[in-house]
Structures are given as C-alpha cells and as structure tokens.
PDB file of C-alpha atoms in Angstrom:
ATOM      1  CA  UNK A  14      18.804  72.907  15.408  1.00  0.00           C
ATOM      2  CA  UNK A  15      16.361  70.693  13.646  1.00  0.00           C
ATOM      3  CA  UNK A  16      15.355  69.138  16.977  1.00  0.00           C
ATOM      4  CA  UNK A  17      13.279  72.395  17.923  1.00  0.00           C
ATOM      5  CA  UNK A  18      11.192  71.461  14.803  1.00  0.00           C
ATOM      6  CA  UNK A  19      10.337  67.947  16.163  1.00  0.00           C
ATOM      7  CA  UNK A  20       7.321  69.030  18.267  1.00  0.00           C
ATOM      8  CA  UNK A  21       5.656  70.871  15.204  1.00  0.00           C
ATOM      9  CA  UNK A  22       5.998  68.273  12.912  1.00  0.00           C
ATOM     10  CA  UNK A  23       4.628  65.768  15.156  1.00  0.00           C
ATOM     11  CA  UNK A  24       1.645  67.938  15.690  1.00  0.00           C
ATOM     12  CA  UNK A  25       1.325  68.652  12.113  1.00  0.00           C
ATOM     13  CA  UNK A  26       1.230  64.607  11.518  1.00  0.00           C
ATOM     14  CA  UNK A  27      -1.320  64.312  14.293  1.00  0.00           C
ATOM     15  CA  UNK A  28      -3.591  66.824  12.484  1.00  0.00           C
ATOM     16  CA  UNK A  29      -3.372  65.253   9.212  1.00  0.00           C
ATOM     17  CA  UNK A  30      -3.976  61.417  10.482  1.00  0.00           C
ATOM     18  CA  UNK A  31      -6.564  62.595  12.760  1.00  0.00           C
ATOM     19  CA  UNK A  32      -8.362  64.410   9.646  1.00  0.00           C
ATOM     20  CA  UNK A  33      -7.964  61.490   7.469  1.00  0.00           C
ATOM     21  CA  UNK A  34      -9.095  58.743   9.994  1.00  0.00           C
ATOM     22  CA  UNK A  35     -12.188  61.127  11.091  1.00  0.00           C
ATOM     23  CA  UNK A  36     -13.131  60.886   7.345  1.00  0.00           C
ATOM     24  CA  UNK A  37     -12.685  57.155   7.238  1.00  0.00           C
ATOM     25  CA  UNK A  38     -14.753  56.816  10.615  1.00  0.00           C
ATOM     26  CA  UNK A  39     -17.786  58.536   9.453  1.00  0.00           C
ATOM     27  CA  UNK A  40     -19.221  56.559   6.535  1.00  0.00           C
ATOM     28  CA  UNK A  41     -17.090  53.806   6.377  1.00  0.00           C
ATOM     29  CA  UNK A  42     -17.691  50.058   7.254  1.00  0.00           C
ATOM     30  CA  UNK A  43     -13.924  49.577   7.582  1.00  0.00           C
ATOM     31  CA  UNK A  44     -12.924  48.236  11.175  1.00  0.00           C
ATOM     32  CA  UNK A  45     -10.968  50.436  13.557  1.00  0.00           C
ATOM     33  CA  UNK A  46      -7.999  48.029  12.819  1.00  0.00           C
ATOM     34  CA  UNK A  47      -8.409  48.586   9.005  1.00  0.00           C
ATOM     35  CA  UNK A  48      -8.634  52.494   9.636  1.00  0.00           C
ATOM     36  CA  UNK A  49      -5.540  52.621  11.710  1.00  0.00           C
ATOM     37  CA  UNK A  50      -3.577  50.611   9.116  1.00  0.00           C
ATOM     38  CA  UNK A  51      -4.667  52.951   6.283  1.00  0.00           C
ATOM     39  CA  UNK A  52      -3.492  55.980   8.536  1.00  0.00           C
ATOM     40  CA  UNK A  53      -0.150  54.253   9.001  1.00  0.00           C
ATOM     41  CA  UNK A  54      -0.343  52.273  12.459  1.00  0.00           C
ATOM     42  CA  UNK A  55       0.533  48.763  13.048  1.00  0.00           C
ATOM     43  CA  UNK A  56      -2.207  48.134  15.378  1.00  0.00           C
ATOM     44  CA  UNK A  57      -5.566  49.281  16.775  1.00  0.00           C
ATOM     45  CA  UNK A  58      -4.166  50.260  19.993  1.00  0.00           C
ATOM     46  CA  UNK A  59      -1.574  52.732  18.729  1.00  0.00           C
ATOM     47  CA  UNK A  60      -4.324  54.222  16.515  1.00  0.00           C
ATOM     48  CA  UNK A  61      -6.753  54.623  19.287  1.00  0.00           C
ATOM     49  CA  UNK A  62      -4.109  56.221  21.630  1.00  0.00           C
ATOM     50  CA  UNK A  63      -3.049  58.701  18.973  1.00  0.00           C
ATOM     51  CA  UNK A  64      -6.564  59.420  17.798  1.00  0.00           C
ATOM     52  CA  UNK A  65      -7.653  59.995  21.376  1.00  0.00           C
ATOM     53  CA  UNK A  66      -4.787  62.558  22.568  1.00  0.00           C
ATOM     54  CA  UNK A  67      -5.996  65.479  20.338  1.00  0.00           C
ATOM     55  CA  UNK A  68      -9.606  64.476  19.816  1.00  0.00           C
ATOM     56  CA  UNK A  69     -10.373  63.442  23.429  1.00  0.00           C
ATOM     57  CA  UNK A  70     -12.597  60.574  22.113  1.00  0.00           C
ATOM     58  CA  UNK A  71     -11.709  57.189  21.102  1.00  0.00           C
ATOM     59  CA  UNK A  72     -12.271  56.277  17.501  1.00  0.00           C
ATOM     60  CA  UNK A  73     -15.431  53.979  18.371  1.00  0.00           C
ATOM     61  CA  UNK A  74     -16.930  57.097  20.425  1.00  0.00           C
ATOM     62  CA  UNK A  75     -16.187  59.327  17.730  1.00  0.00           C
ATOM     63  CA  UNK A  76     -17.886  56.912  15.136  1.00  0.00           C
ATOM     64  CA  UNK A  77     -20.998  56.234  17.461  1.00  0.00           C
ATOM     65  CA  UNK A  78     -21.707  60.124  17.735  1.00  0.00           C
ATOM     66  CA  UNK A  79     -21.637  60.535  13.772  1.00  0.00           C
TER      67      UNK A  79
END
C-alpha cells in the first residue's frame, strides 16, 4: 500500500530541492558542488542530473540565465 505513494514523495522532494537550489544559484558565489551538498547530494554529477530532469537546464545554464 505504501508503495503507491513513492512517486508522489519523489516528485515532492524534487520540487523542494529544485526550489532551494534555484534560490542558491541566483545570487550565490557558492560553487555548483557546494550547492549540491547543501541540498543533499554527495557529488555535483548527481545534483546536476536531479536538477536537470524537471527544469530541463543544467544548474550552470540556469545560473547563467539569471
């Protein structure tokens, strides 16, 4: 029964992580690795992949657009 809620939990987590990451990418001098660590990823690669899935931009592309 609990397995049916896993996709919704994953979507909610992605939304929260993406929102926090977006805020940190805008004005910050933090590196992408540091931002990834702040939002809970062990390395920049995992952070980049997780960020890019819903937003369709890499963190670097998002930062450069701001």
